[in-house]
mmCIF file of C-alpha atoms and ligand atoms in Angstrom:
data_model
loop_
_atom_site.group_PDB
_atom_site.id
_atom_site.type_symbol
_atom_site.label_atom_id
_atom_site.label_comp_id
_atom_site.label_asym_id
_atom_site.label_seq_id
_atom_site.Cartn_x
_atom_site.Cartn_y
_atom_site.Cartn_z
ATOM 1 C CA MET A 271 -25.045 8.034 -17.783
ATOM 2 C CA SER A 272 -26.582 9.412 -14.477
ATOM 3 C CA ASP A 273 -25.680 12.823 -13.352
ATOM 4 C CA THR A 274 -23.882 11.422 -10.244
ATOM 5 C CA ALA A 275 -21.927 8.806 -12.412
ATOM 6 C CA SER A 276 -20.813 11.547 -14.954
ATOM 7 C CA THR A 277 -19.647 13.809 -12.014
ATOM 8 C CA LEU A 278 -17.824 11.008 -10.431
ATOM 9 C CA ALA A 279 -16.245 9.994 -13.580
ATOM 10 C CA THR A 280 -14.850 13.496 -14.397
ATOM 11 C CA VAL A 281 -13.836 14.618 -10.782
ATOM 12 C CA LYS A 282 -10.378 16.674 -10.965
ATOM 13 C CA ASN A 283 -8.334 15.151 -8.224
ATOM 14 C CA ARG A 284 -8.999 11.509 -7.320
ATOM 15 C CA VAL A 285 -6.540 9.333 -5.342
ATOM 16 C CA PHE A 286 -6.545 5.552 -5.623
ATOM 17 C CA SER A 287 -4.465 3.381 -3.515
ATOM 18 C CA GLY A 288 -4.635 -0.207 -1.874
ATOM 19 C CA ALA A 289 -2.885 -2.836 0.191
ATOM 20 C CA GLN A 290 -2.668 -6.717 -0.206
ATOM 21 C CA PRO A 291 -4.697 -8.678 2.229
ATOM 22 C CA SER A 292 -1.651 -11.125 2.110
ATOM 23 C CA GLY A 293 -0.888 -11.459 5.875
ATOM 24 C CA ASN A 294 -0.925 -9.269 8.961
ATOM 25 C CA MET A 295 -0.916 -5.611 8.444
ATOM 26 C CA HIS A 296 2.184 -3.921 9.998
ATOM 27 C CA LEU A 297 3.803 -0.688 10.931
ATOM 28 C CA GLY A 298 5.325 -0.241 7.454
ATOM 29 C CA ASN A 299 1.817 -0.357 5.873
ATOM 30 C CA TYR A 300 0.631 2.122 8.530
ATOM 31 C CA LEU A 301 3.438 4.596 8.045
ATOM 32 C CA GLY A 302 3.984 4.064 4.377
ATOM 33 C CA ALA A 303 0.248 4.022 3.488
ATOM 34 C CA PHE A 304 -2.500 4.063 5.804
ATOM 35 C CA ARG A 305 -1.644 7.208 7.787
ATOM 36 C CA ASN A 306 -1.078 9.114 4.626
ATOM 37 C CA TRP A 307 -4.411 7.877 3.134
ATOM 38 C CA VAL A 308 -6.046 9.471 6.055
ATOM 39 C CA ARG A 309 -4.372 12.891 5.521
ATOM 40 C CA LEU A 310 -5.390 12.914 1.854
ATOM 41 C CA GLN A 311 -9.085 12.463 2.571
ATOM 42 C CA ASP A 312 -9.452 16.251 3.256
ATOM 43 C CA THR A 313 -8.030 17.301 -0.096
ATOM 44 C CA TYR A 314 -8.947 14.455 -2.662
ATOM 45 C CA GLU A 315 -11.744 12.142 -3.461
ATOM 46 C CA CYS A 316 -10.179 8.947 -2.195
ATOM 47 C CA ILE A 317 -10.651 5.311 -3.248
ATOM 48 C CA TYR A 318 -9.090 2.705 -0.978
ATOM 49 C CA CYS A 319 -9.039 -0.783 -2.096
ATOM 50 C CA VAL A 320 -8.142 -3.950 -0.429
ATOM 51 C CA VAL A 321 -6.345 -5.538 -3.314
ATOM 52 C CA ASP A 322 -7.275 -9.202 -3.023
ATOM 53 C CA MET A 323 -6.618 -10.031 -6.668
ATOM 54 C CA HIS A 324 -3.063 -8.844 -6.223
ATOM 55 C CA ALA A 325 -2.686 -11.036 -3.095
ATOM 56 C CA ILE A 326 -3.480 -14.317 -4.999
ATOM 57 C CA THR A 327 -0.363 -13.821 -7.136
ATOM 58 C CA VAL A 328 1.334 -15.871 -4.365
ATOM 59 C CA TRP A 329 -0.627 -18.761 -2.783
ATOM 60 C CA GLN A 330 -3.308 -17.653 -0.337
ATOM 61 C CA ASP A 331 -5.404 -20.152 1.769
ATOM 62 C CA PRO A 332 -9.087 -19.156 0.846
ATOM 63 C CA ALA A 333 -10.366 -18.955 4.428
ATOM 64 C CA GLU A 334 -7.297 -16.914 5.404
ATOM 65 C CA LEU A 335 -7.798 -14.498 2.303
ATOM 66 C CA THR A 336 -11.193 -13.954 3.508
ATOM 67 C CA ALA A 337 -10.231 -13.285 7.132
ATOM 68 C CA GLN A 338 -7.229 -11.023 6.039
ATOM 69 C CA THR A 339 -9.518 -9.004 3.622
ATOM 70 C CA ARG A 340 -11.770 -8.204 6.503
ATOM 71 C CA GLU A 341 -8.750 -7.489 8.693
ATOM 72 C CA ALA A 342 -7.139 -5.192 6.130
ATOM 73 C CA ALA A 343 -10.643 -3.158 5.948
ATOM 74 C CA ALA A 344 -10.726 -3.065 9.635
ATOM 75 C CA ALA A 345 -6.987 -1.585 9.831
ATOM 76 C CA TYR A 346 -7.775 0.917 7.216
ATOM 77 C CA ILE A 347 -10.956 2.134 9.131
ATOM 78 C CA ALA A 348 -9.059 1.843 12.590
ATOM 79 C CA ALA A 349 -6.178 4.103 11.029
ATOM 80 C CA GLY A 350 -8.793 6.591 10.202
ATOM 81 C CA VAL A 351 -10.157 6.026 6.761
ATOM 82 C CA ASP A 352 -13.660 7.224 6.682
ATOM 83 C CA PRO A 353 -15.851 4.723 4.672
ATOM 84 C CA LYS A 354 -18.561 7.351 4.366
ATOM 85 C CA ASN A 355 -16.353 9.954 2.848
ATOM 86 C CA SER A 356 -13.834 7.937 1.080
ATOM 87 C CA ILE A 357 -14.588 4.759 -1.034
ATOM 88 C CA LEU A 358 -13.507 1.392 0.687
ATOM 89 C CA PHE A 359 -13.941 -1.834 -1.069
ATOM 90 C CA ASN A 360 -12.268 -5.052 -2.038
ATOM 91 C CA GLN A 361 -10.861 -5.252 -5.692
ATOM 92 C CA SER A 362 -12.425 -8.608 -6.855
ATOM 93 C CA ARG A 363 -15.988 -7.072 -6.272
ATOM 94 C CA VAL A 364 -15.648 -4.722 -9.239
ATOM 95 C CA PRO A 365 -15.175 -6.743 -12.418
ATOM 96 C CA GLY A 366 -13.616 -3.784 -14.215
ATOM 97 C CA HIS A 367 -10.368 -4.363 -12.767
ATOM 98 C CA ALA A 368 -10.003 -7.731 -14.387
ATOM 99 C CA GLU A 369 -11.347 -6.488 -17.633
ATOM 100 C CA LEU A 370 -9.069 -3.410 -17.988
ATOM 101 C CA SER A 371 -6.049 -5.437 -16.777
ATOM 102 C CA TRP A 372 -6.568 -7.727 -19.841
ATOM 103 C CA ILE A 373 -6.822 -4.730 -22.230
ATOM 104 C CA PHE A 374 -3.519 -3.342 -20.556
ATOM 105 C CA ASN A 375 -1.821 -6.919 -20.895
ATOM 106 C CA CYS A 376 -2.141 -6.261 -24.663
ATOM 107 C CA VAL A 377 -0.917 -2.596 -24.314
ATOM 108 C CA SER A 378 1.964 -2.994 -22.079
ATOM 109 C CA ARG A 379 5.135 -4.398 -23.528
ATOM 110 C CA LEU A 380 7.153 -7.445 -22.399
ATOM 111 C CA GLY A 381 10.325 -5.335 -22.182
ATOM 112 C CA TRP A 382 8.620 -2.910 -19.851
ATOM 113 C CA LEU A 383 7.653 -5.750 -17.314
ATOM 114 C CA ASN A 384 11.141 -7.240 -17.815
ATOM 115 C CA ARG A 385 12.634 -4.132 -16.115
ATOM 116 C CA MET A 386 10.373 -4.373 -12.988
ATOM 117 C CA THR A 387 12.695 -4.719 -10.021
ATOM 118 C CA GLN A 388 10.034 -5.787 -7.618
ATOM 119 C CA PHE A 389 9.239 -8.918 -9.893
ATOM 120 C CA LYS A 390 13.030 -9.720 -9.651
ATOM 121 C CA ASP A 391 13.073 -9.320 -5.929
ATOM 122 C CA LYS A 392 9.905 -11.301 -5.273
ATOM 123 C CA ALA A 393 10.495 -14.144 -7.847
ATOM 124 C CA GLY A 394 14.225 -14.529 -6.709
ATOM 125 C CA LYS A 395 15.775 -17.647 -7.926
ATOM 126 C CA ASN A 396 12.400 -19.294 -8.369
ATOM 127 C CA ARG A 397 11.687 -17.436 -11.551
ATOM 128 C CA GLU A 398 10.275 -20.488 -13.421
ATOM 129 C CA LYS A 399 7.938 -21.445 -10.740
ATOM 130 C CA VAL A 400 6.175 -18.191 -9.933
ATOM 131 C CA SER A 401 2.576 -17.504 -11.184
ATOM 132 C CA THR A 402 2.215 -15.494 -14.424
ATOM 133 C CA GLY A 403 0.036 -13.329 -12.178
ATOM 134 C CA LEU A 404 2.970 -12.147 -10.354
ATOM 135 C CA TYR A 405 4.723 -11.164 -13.586
ATOM 136 C CA ILE A 406 1.971 -9.196 -15.009
ATOM 137 C CA TYR A 407 1.030 -7.728 -11.705
ATOM 138 C CA PRO A 408 2.048 -4.249 -12.662
ATOM 139 C CA ASN A 409 -0.437 -4.147 -15.485
ATOM 140 C CA LEU A 410 -3.219 -4.926 -13.005
ATOM 141 C CA MET A 411 -2.130 -2.093 -10.646
ATOM 142 C CA ALA A 412 -2.255 0.085 -13.836
ATOM 143 C CA ALA A 413 -5.926 -0.933 -14.145
ATOM 144 C CA ASP A 414 -6.519 -0.444 -10.637
ATOM 145 C CA ILE A 415 -5.620 3.170 -11.175
ATOM 146 C CA LEU A 416 -6.873 4.112 -14.458
ATOM 147 C CA LEU A 417 -10.226 2.320 -14.063
ATOM 148 C CA TYR A 418 -11.014 5.336 -11.997
ATOM 149 C CA LYS A 419 -8.840 7.895 -13.881
ATOM 150 C CA ALA A 420 -7.140 8.521 -10.503
ATOM 151 C CA THR A 421 -5.107 11.647 -10.867
ATOM 152 C CA HIS A 422 -2.715 10.920 -7.869
ATOM 153 C CA VAL A 423 -1.266 7.876 -6.176
ATOM 154 C CA PRO A 424 0.576 8.089 -3.004
ATOM 155 C CA VAL A 425 3.495 5.724 -3.459
ATOM 156 C CA GLY A 426 6.139 4.213 -1.273
ATOM 157 C CA GLU A 427 9.719 4.019 -2.597
ATOM 158 C CA ASP A 428 9.070 0.460 -3.735
ATOM 159 C CA GLN A 429 6.055 1.348 -5.935
ATOM 160 C CA LYS A 430 7.627 4.255 -7.777
ATOM 161 C CA GLN A 431 8.530 2.051 -10.807
ATOM 162 C CA HIS A 432 5.134 0.533 -11.022
ATOM 163 C CA LEU A 433 3.480 4.017 -11.224
ATOM 164 C CA GLU A 434 5.937 5.043 -13.910
ATOM 165 C CA LEU A 435 4.743 1.797 -15.919
ATOM 166 C CA THR A 436 1.160 3.043 -15.266
ATOM 167 C CA ARG A 437 1.952 6.263 -17.022
ATOM 168 C CA ASP A 438 3.572 4.586 -19.906
ATOM 169 C CA ILE A 439 0.569 2.351 -20.275
ATOM 170 C CA ALA A 440 -1.872 5.400 -20.147
ATOM 171 C CA GLN A 441 0.279 7.248 -22.590
ATOM 172 C CA LYS A 442 0.483 4.271 -25.086
ATOM 173 C CA PHE A 443 -3.295 3.519 -24.799
ATOM 174 C CA ASN A 444 -4.154 7.124 -25.650
ATOM 175 C CA HIS A 445 -1.682 7.262 -28.548
ATOM 176 C CA ASP A 446 -2.543 3.785 -29.989
ATOM 177 C CA PHE A 447 -6.252 4.499 -30.061
ATOM 178 C CA GLY A 448 -6.147 8.101 -30.786
ATOM 179 C CA VAL A 449 -8.037 9.412 -27.505
ATOM 180 C CA GLU A 450 -7.272 11.368 -24.443
ATOM 181 C CA LEU A 451 -8.836 8.938 -22.089
ATOM 182 C CA PHE A 452 -6.338 8.303 -19.417
ATOM 183 C CA PRO A 453 -4.785 10.976 -17.195
ATOM 184 C CA LEU A 454 -0.889 10.654 -16.399
ATOM 185 C CA THR A 455 -1.276 9.929 -12.719
ATOM 186 C CA GLU A 456 1.079 11.710 -10.692
ATOM 187 C CA PRO A 457 2.757 10.080 -7.469
ATOM 188 C CA ILE A 458 2.289 11.788 -4.143
ATOM 189 C CA ILE A 459 5.729 10.809 -2.309
ATOM 190 C CA MET A 460 5.166 11.052 1.322
ATOM 191 C CA GLY A 461 7.913 11.957 3.931
ATOM 192 C CA GLU A 462 9.241 10.194 7.035
ATOM 193 C CA GLY A 463 8.480 6.612 7.403
ATOM 194 C CA ALA A 464 8.383 6.051 3.454
ATOM 195 C CA ARG A 465 10.403 2.896 3.944
ATOM 196 C CA VAL A 466 10.072 0.960 7.210
ATOM 197 C CA MET A 467 12.735 -1.835 7.491
ATOM 198 C CA SER A 468 12.588 -5.238 9.063
ATOM 199 C CA LEU A 469 13.454 -5.181 12.973
ATOM 200 C CA ARG A 470 15.755 -8.244 12.303
ATOM 201 C CA ASP A 471 17.623 -6.836 9.197
ATOM 202 C CA GLY A 472 17.790 -3.111 8.510
ATOM 203 C CA THR A 473 18.488 -3.719 4.824
ATOM 204 C CA LYS A 474 15.163 -5.619 4.248
ATOM 205 C CA LYS A 475 11.921 -3.878 3.970
ATOM 206 C CA MET A 476 9.291 -4.765 6.852
ATOM 207 C CA SER A 477 7.024 -7.180 4.966
ATOM 208 C CA LYS A 478 3.879 -9.371 5.585
ATOM 209 C CA SER A 479 5.463 -12.212 3.769
ATOM 210 C CA ASP A 480 8.730 -12.384 5.961
ATOM 211 C CA PRO A 481 8.704 -15.613 7.670
ATOM 212 C CA SER A 482 9.963 -14.178 11.006
ATOM 213 C CA ASP A 483 7.116 -12.500 12.865
ATOM 214 C CA ALA A 484 9.748 -10.857 15.019
ATOM 215 C CA SER A 485 10.789 -8.791 11.946
ATOM 216 C CA ARG A 486 7.673 -6.857 11.915
ATOM 217 C CA ILE A 487 5.358 -4.954 14.122
ATOM 218 C CA ASN A 488 1.809 -6.291 13.430
ATOM 219 C CA LEU A 489 -1.037 -3.829 13.760
ATOM 220 C CA ASN A 490 -2.814 -6.392 15.777
ATOM 221 C CA ASP A 491 0.141 -7.188 18.081
ATOM 222 C CA ASP A 492 -0.780 -6.877 21.816
ATOM 223 C CA THR A 493 1.398 -4.463 23.997
ATOM 224 C CA ASP A 494 3.585 -7.133 25.396
ATOM 225 C CA THR A 495 4.348 -8.498 21.993
ATOM 226 C CA LEU A 496 5.133 -5.077 20.567
ATOM 227 C CA ALA A 497 7.551 -4.202 23.608
ATOM 228 C CA ARG A 498 9.323 -7.673 23.115
ATOM 229 C CA LYS A 499 9.791 -7.205 19.426
ATOM 230 C CA ILE A 500 11.377 -3.840 19.999
ATOM 231 C CA ARG A 501 13.598 -4.948 23.009
ATOM 232 C CA LYS A 502 14.748 -7.673 20.700
ATOM 233 C CA ALA A 503 15.261 -5.596 17.625
ATOM 234 C CA LYS A 504 18.653 -5.914 16.068
ATOM 235 C CA THR A 505 21.011 -2.756 16.702
ATOM 236 C CA ASP A 506 24.596 -2.109 17.411
ATOM 237 C CA ALA A 507 26.570 -1.451 20.483
ATOM 238 C CA GLU A 508 27.276 2.314 19.536
ATOM 239 C CA LEU A 509 25.676 5.300 21.179
ATOM 240 C CA LEU A 510 23.223 7.705 19.412
ATOM 241 C CA PRO A 511 25.039 10.469 17.513
ATOM 242 C CA ALA A 512 24.194 14.222 17.408
ATOM 243 C CA LYS A 513 22.889 14.087 13.837
ATOM 244 C CA ALA A 514 21.012 11.500 11.643
ATOM 245 C CA ASP A 515 23.658 11.746 8.894
ATOM 246 C CA MET A 516 26.089 10.175 11.493
ATOM 247 C CA LEU A 517 23.973 7.022 11.389
ATOM 248 C CA GLU A 518 25.391 6.353 7.898
ATOM 249 C CA GLY A 519 26.258 2.581 7.667
ATOM 250 C CA ARG A 520 24.189 1.729 10.789
ATOM 251 C CA ALA A 521 20.955 0.310 8.993
ATOM 252 C CA GLU A 522 19.275 -0.957 12.030
ATOM 253 C CA ALA A 523 19.771 2.122 14.034
ATOM 254 C CA GLN A 524 18.670 4.302 11.167
ATOM 255 C CA ASN A 525 15.471 2.248 10.892
ATOM 256 C CA LEU A 526 14.596 2.768 14.699
ATOM 257 C CA VAL A 527 15.421 6.441 14.677
ATOM 258 C CA GLY A 528 13.291 6.699 11.369
ATOM 259 C CA ILE A 529 10.280 4.895 13.114
ATOM 260 C CA TYR A 530 10.511 7.127 16.116
ATOM 261 C CA ALA A 531 10.564 10.234 13.986
ATOM 262 C CA ALA A 532 7.633 9.258 11.845
ATOM 263 C CA LEU A 533 5.386 8.303 14.595
ATOM 264 C CA THR A 534 6.088 11.583 16.584
ATOM 265 C CA ASP A 535 6.222 13.804 13.428
ATOM 266 C CA ILE A 536 9.702 15.178 14.215
ATOM 267 C CA SER A 537 12.866 14.966 12.165
ATOM 268 C CA ARG A 538 15.521 12.327 12.501
ATOM 269 C CA ASP A 539 17.984 15.030 13.376
ATOM 270 C CA GLN A 540 15.645 16.146 16.279
ATOM 271 C CA VAL A 541 15.315 12.503 17.518
ATOM 272 C CA CYS A 542 19.280 12.236 17.495
ATOM 273 C CA ALA A 543 19.544 15.527 19.202
ATOM 274 C CA ASP A 544 17.090 14.582 21.941
ATOM 275 C CA PHE A 545 18.828 11.042 22.400
ATOM 276 C CA GLU A 546 22.427 12.083 21.874
ATOM 277 C CA GLY A 547 24.983 10.004 23.824
ATOM 278 C CA LYS A 548 22.324 7.340 24.823
ATOM 279 C CA GLY A 549 22.596 3.695 24.125
ATOM 280 C CA PHE A 550 19.859 1.592 22.372
ATOM 281 C CA GLY A 551 18.689 0.139 25.707
ATOM 282 C CA ASP A 552 17.306 3.548 26.726
ATOM 283 C CA PHE A 553 16.129 4.575 23.095
ATOM 284 C CA LYS A 554 14.083 1.284 22.706
ATOM 285 C CA LYS A 555 12.249 1.994 25.929
ATOM 286 C CA ALA A 556 11.218 5.428 24.522
ATOM 287 C CA LEU A 557 10.561 3.928 21.172
ATOM 288 C CA THR A 558 8.167 1.366 22.799
ATOM 289 C CA ASP A 559 6.144 4.030 24.524
ATOM 290 C CA VAL A 560 5.671 5.852 21.387
ATOM 291 C CA VAL A 561 4.754 2.787 19.304
ATOM 292 C CA VAL A 562 2.304 1.691 21.969
ATOM 293 C CA SER A 563 0.763 5.022 22.316
ATOM 294 C CA LYS A 564 0.245 5.385 18.589
ATOM 295 C CA LEU A 565 -0.667 1.800 17.805
ATOM 296 C CA ALA A 566 -2.809 0.489 20.793
ATOM 297 C CA PRO A 567 -5.842 2.616 20.012
ATOM 298 C CA ILE A 568 -5.623 1.451 16.348
ATOM 299 C CA THR A 569 -5.219 -2.280 17.518
ATOM 300 C CA GLU A 570 -8.204 -1.712 19.939
ATOM 301 C CA GLU A 571 -10.453 -0.445 17.287
ATOM 302 C CA MET A 572 -9.324 -3.233 14.775
ATOM 303 C CA LYS A 573 -10.462 -5.799 17.275
ATOM 304 C CA ARG A 574 -13.831 -4.039 17.931
ATOM 305 C CA LEU A 575 -14.527 -3.846 14.129
ATOM 306 C CA GLN A 576 -13.468 -7.438 13.511
ATOM 307 C CA ALA A 577 -15.982 -8.699 16.145
ATOM 308 C CA ASP A 578 -18.665 -7.464 13.716
ATOM 309 C CA PRO A 579 -17.744 -8.955 10.329
ATOM 310 C CA SER A 580 -21.081 -8.283 8.945
ATOM 311 C CA TYR A 581 -20.313 -4.408 9.402
ATOM 312 C CA ILE A 582 -17.261 -4.828 7.658
ATOM 313 C CA ASP A 583 -18.880 -6.705 4.981
ATOM 314 C CA SER A 584 -21.448 -4.119 4.410
ATOM 315 C CA VAL A 585 -18.832 -1.259 4.233
ATOM 316 C CA LEU A 586 -17.084 -3.222 1.389
ATOM 317 C CA LYS A 587 -20.377 -3.913 -0.442
ATOM 318 C CA ASP A 588 -21.359 -0.236 -0.359
ATOM 319 C CA GLY A 589 -17.937 0.935 -1.462
ATOM 320 C CA GLY A 590 -17.953 -1.709 -4.244
ATOM 321 C CA GLU A 591 -21.213 -0.242 -5.524
ATOM 322 C CA ARG A 592 -19.891 3.319 -5.353
ATOM 323 C CA ALA A 593 -16.705 2.233 -7.094
ATOM 324 C CA GLN A 594 -18.765 0.514 -9.735
ATOM 325 C CA MET A 595 -20.511 3.608 -10.500
ATOM 326 C CA ILE A 596 -17.228 5.390 -11.161
ATOM 327 C CA ALA A 597 -15.769 2.548 -13.286
ATOM 328 C CA ALA A 598 -18.564 1.569 -15.502
ATOM 329 C CA PRO A 599 -18.653 4.665 -17.861
ATOM 330 C CA ILE A 600 -14.934 4.784 -17.922
ATOM 331 C CA LEU A 601 -14.548 1.233 -18.939
ATOM 332 C CA ALA A 602 -17.391 1.661 -21.519
ATOM 333 C CA ASP A 603 -15.253 4.420 -23.120
ATOM 334 C CA VAL A 604 -12.201 2.228 -23.004
ATOM 335 C CA LYS A 605 -14.054 -0.676 -24.714
ATOM 336 C CA LYS A 606 -15.593 1.760 -27.517
ATOM 337 C CA ALA A 607 -11.987 2.956 -28.042
ATOM 338 C CA VAL A 608 -10.793 -0.504 -28.521
ATOM 339 C CA GLY A 609 -13.566 -1.314 -30.851
ATOM 340 C CA PHE A 610 -15.339 -4.043 -28.756
ATOM 341 C CA LEU A 611 -19.012 -4.209 -29.747
ATOM 342 C CA SER A 612 -21.415 -4.129 -26.781
HETATM 343 N N1 LIG B 1192 7.957 -1.744 4.850
HETATM 344 C C1 LIG B 1192 7.334 -0.645 4.396
HETATM 345 N N2 LIG B 1192 7.481 0.573 4.582
HETATM 346 C C2 LIG B 1192 6.801 1.577 4.209
HETATM 347 N N3 LIG B 1192 5.606 1.232 3.351
HETATM 348 C C3 LIG B 1192 5.370 0.010 3.192
HETATM 349 N N4 LIG B 1192 4.469 -0.599 2.406
HETATM 350 C C4 LIG B 1192 4.430 -1.898 2.627
HETATM 351 N N5 LIG B 1192 5.524 -2.306 3.347
HETATM 352 C C5 LIG B 1192 6.037 -0.958 3.745
HETATM 353 C C6 LIG B 1192 3.366 0.163 1.791
HETATM 354 O O1 LIG B 1192 2.036 -0.428 2.280
HETATM 355 C C7 LIG B 1192 1.174 -0.142 1.004
HETATM 356 C C8 LIG B 1192 0.500 -1.646 0.803
HETATM 357 O O2 LIG B 1192 1.571 -2.470 0.437
HETATM 358 P P1 LIG B 1192 1.067 -3.769 -0.120
HETATM 359 O O3 LIG B 1192 0.430 -4.615 1.102
HETATM 360 O O4 LIG B 1192 0.189 -3.807 -1.175
HETATM 361 O O5 LIG B 1192 2.212 -4.665 -0.698
HETATM 362 P P2 LIG B 1192 3.759 -4.714 -0.136
HETATM 363 O O6 LIG B 1192 4.407 -3.318 -0.622
HETATM 364 O O7 LIG B 1192 4.300 -5.837 -1.095
HETATM 365 O O8 LIG B 1192 3.642 -5.043 1.284
HETATM 366 P P3 LIG B 1192 4.416 -6.261 2.075
HETATM 367 O O9 LIG B 1192 4.022 -6.191 3.455
HETATM 368 O O10 LIG B 1192 5.831 -6.434 1.660
HETATM 369 O O11 LIG B 1192 3.549 -7.551 1.392
HETATM 370 P P4 LIG B 1192 3.958 -8.838 0.922
HETATM 371 O O12 LIG B 1192 5.010 -9.401 1.961
HETATM 372 O O13 LIG B 1192 2.691 -9.539 0.851
HETATM 373 O O14 LIG B 1192 4.594 -8.437 -0.391
HETATM 374 C C9 LIG B 1192 2.020 0.173 -0.184
HETATM 375 O O15 LIG B 1192 1.674 1.683 -0.297
HETATM 376 C C10 LIG B 1192 3.491 -0.064 0.229
HETATM 377 O O16 LIG B 1192 4.400 0.855 -0.254
#
């Protein structure tokens, strides 16, 4: 192993995270993920991945998948991920993700996967018709993280259970093969904005796959579209109360206050105090100003980056090579522990 590869393989605090290029990146991805990734770059060695192999667990048109992969990379960079400092690449470029996930398919237990609530949510009543990939997706996620021995993963509420599974897999692998190869990866739970909800239904998470475009604020929406979506966002007829806990039972109102708080880095209580007694007509105008001022520079930068696909491709290629340097010695140790001849 080269000196660089050996240092990279044993670094103490390493973060891995990713998003699926399965549609338009949105405000939920920004507040729940990208913004936090940027903050972590100063403290950790960070690996940020466009998880295209996860995206194909549901049907993706091939040409759109390519475009969405570039768009996701542009969104990461526009939000502030520095591809010179952090590693940014698309998952399918590094074959170790698929190789390790197969080994984990044989370590992970059916009963563990049966408990995953996200599969139940995503499969719904269509259980028999969804891909087997969707079912074993958490094993691939474990492989993504452990291929780099990531010590920390920033997770939104919805991913907590998958990280617990990653820890279970790491523990079982170490135990079964009598090694201390994988760390027990710790979650980094981020604050405000951890869960952004749909603009049309405050009980559903804002999501790329929601068929209603009006349900989400896309990072590539222009200013007029943003303003229209916020104006039309579902709310109620009541006024804003003095304190955030008085919003109990008003899911849509809670969501909009939460978005305002997250984007301005103030507490929900402070937002309520500032707008106490005001109706949602006034509040939505203020929220639009905040959303536009925070997102417009990102949207502009994404546009600029996407106009030069060869630049994005070169970033992903370079990131893939750096990721491969870390993954290769770890995967070699895994294969040796399993007993594979090489
Ligand atoms: N609504 C959200 N609020 C807060 N965080 C969110 N994230 C996604 N939606 C929200 C966070 O973004 C990161 C990347 O997520 P992903 O793209 O890999 O998958 P997802 O969570 O399944 O996102 P979507 O938009 O709902 O995609 P589809 O519709 O394709 O399944 C994660 O850190 C996630 O927590």
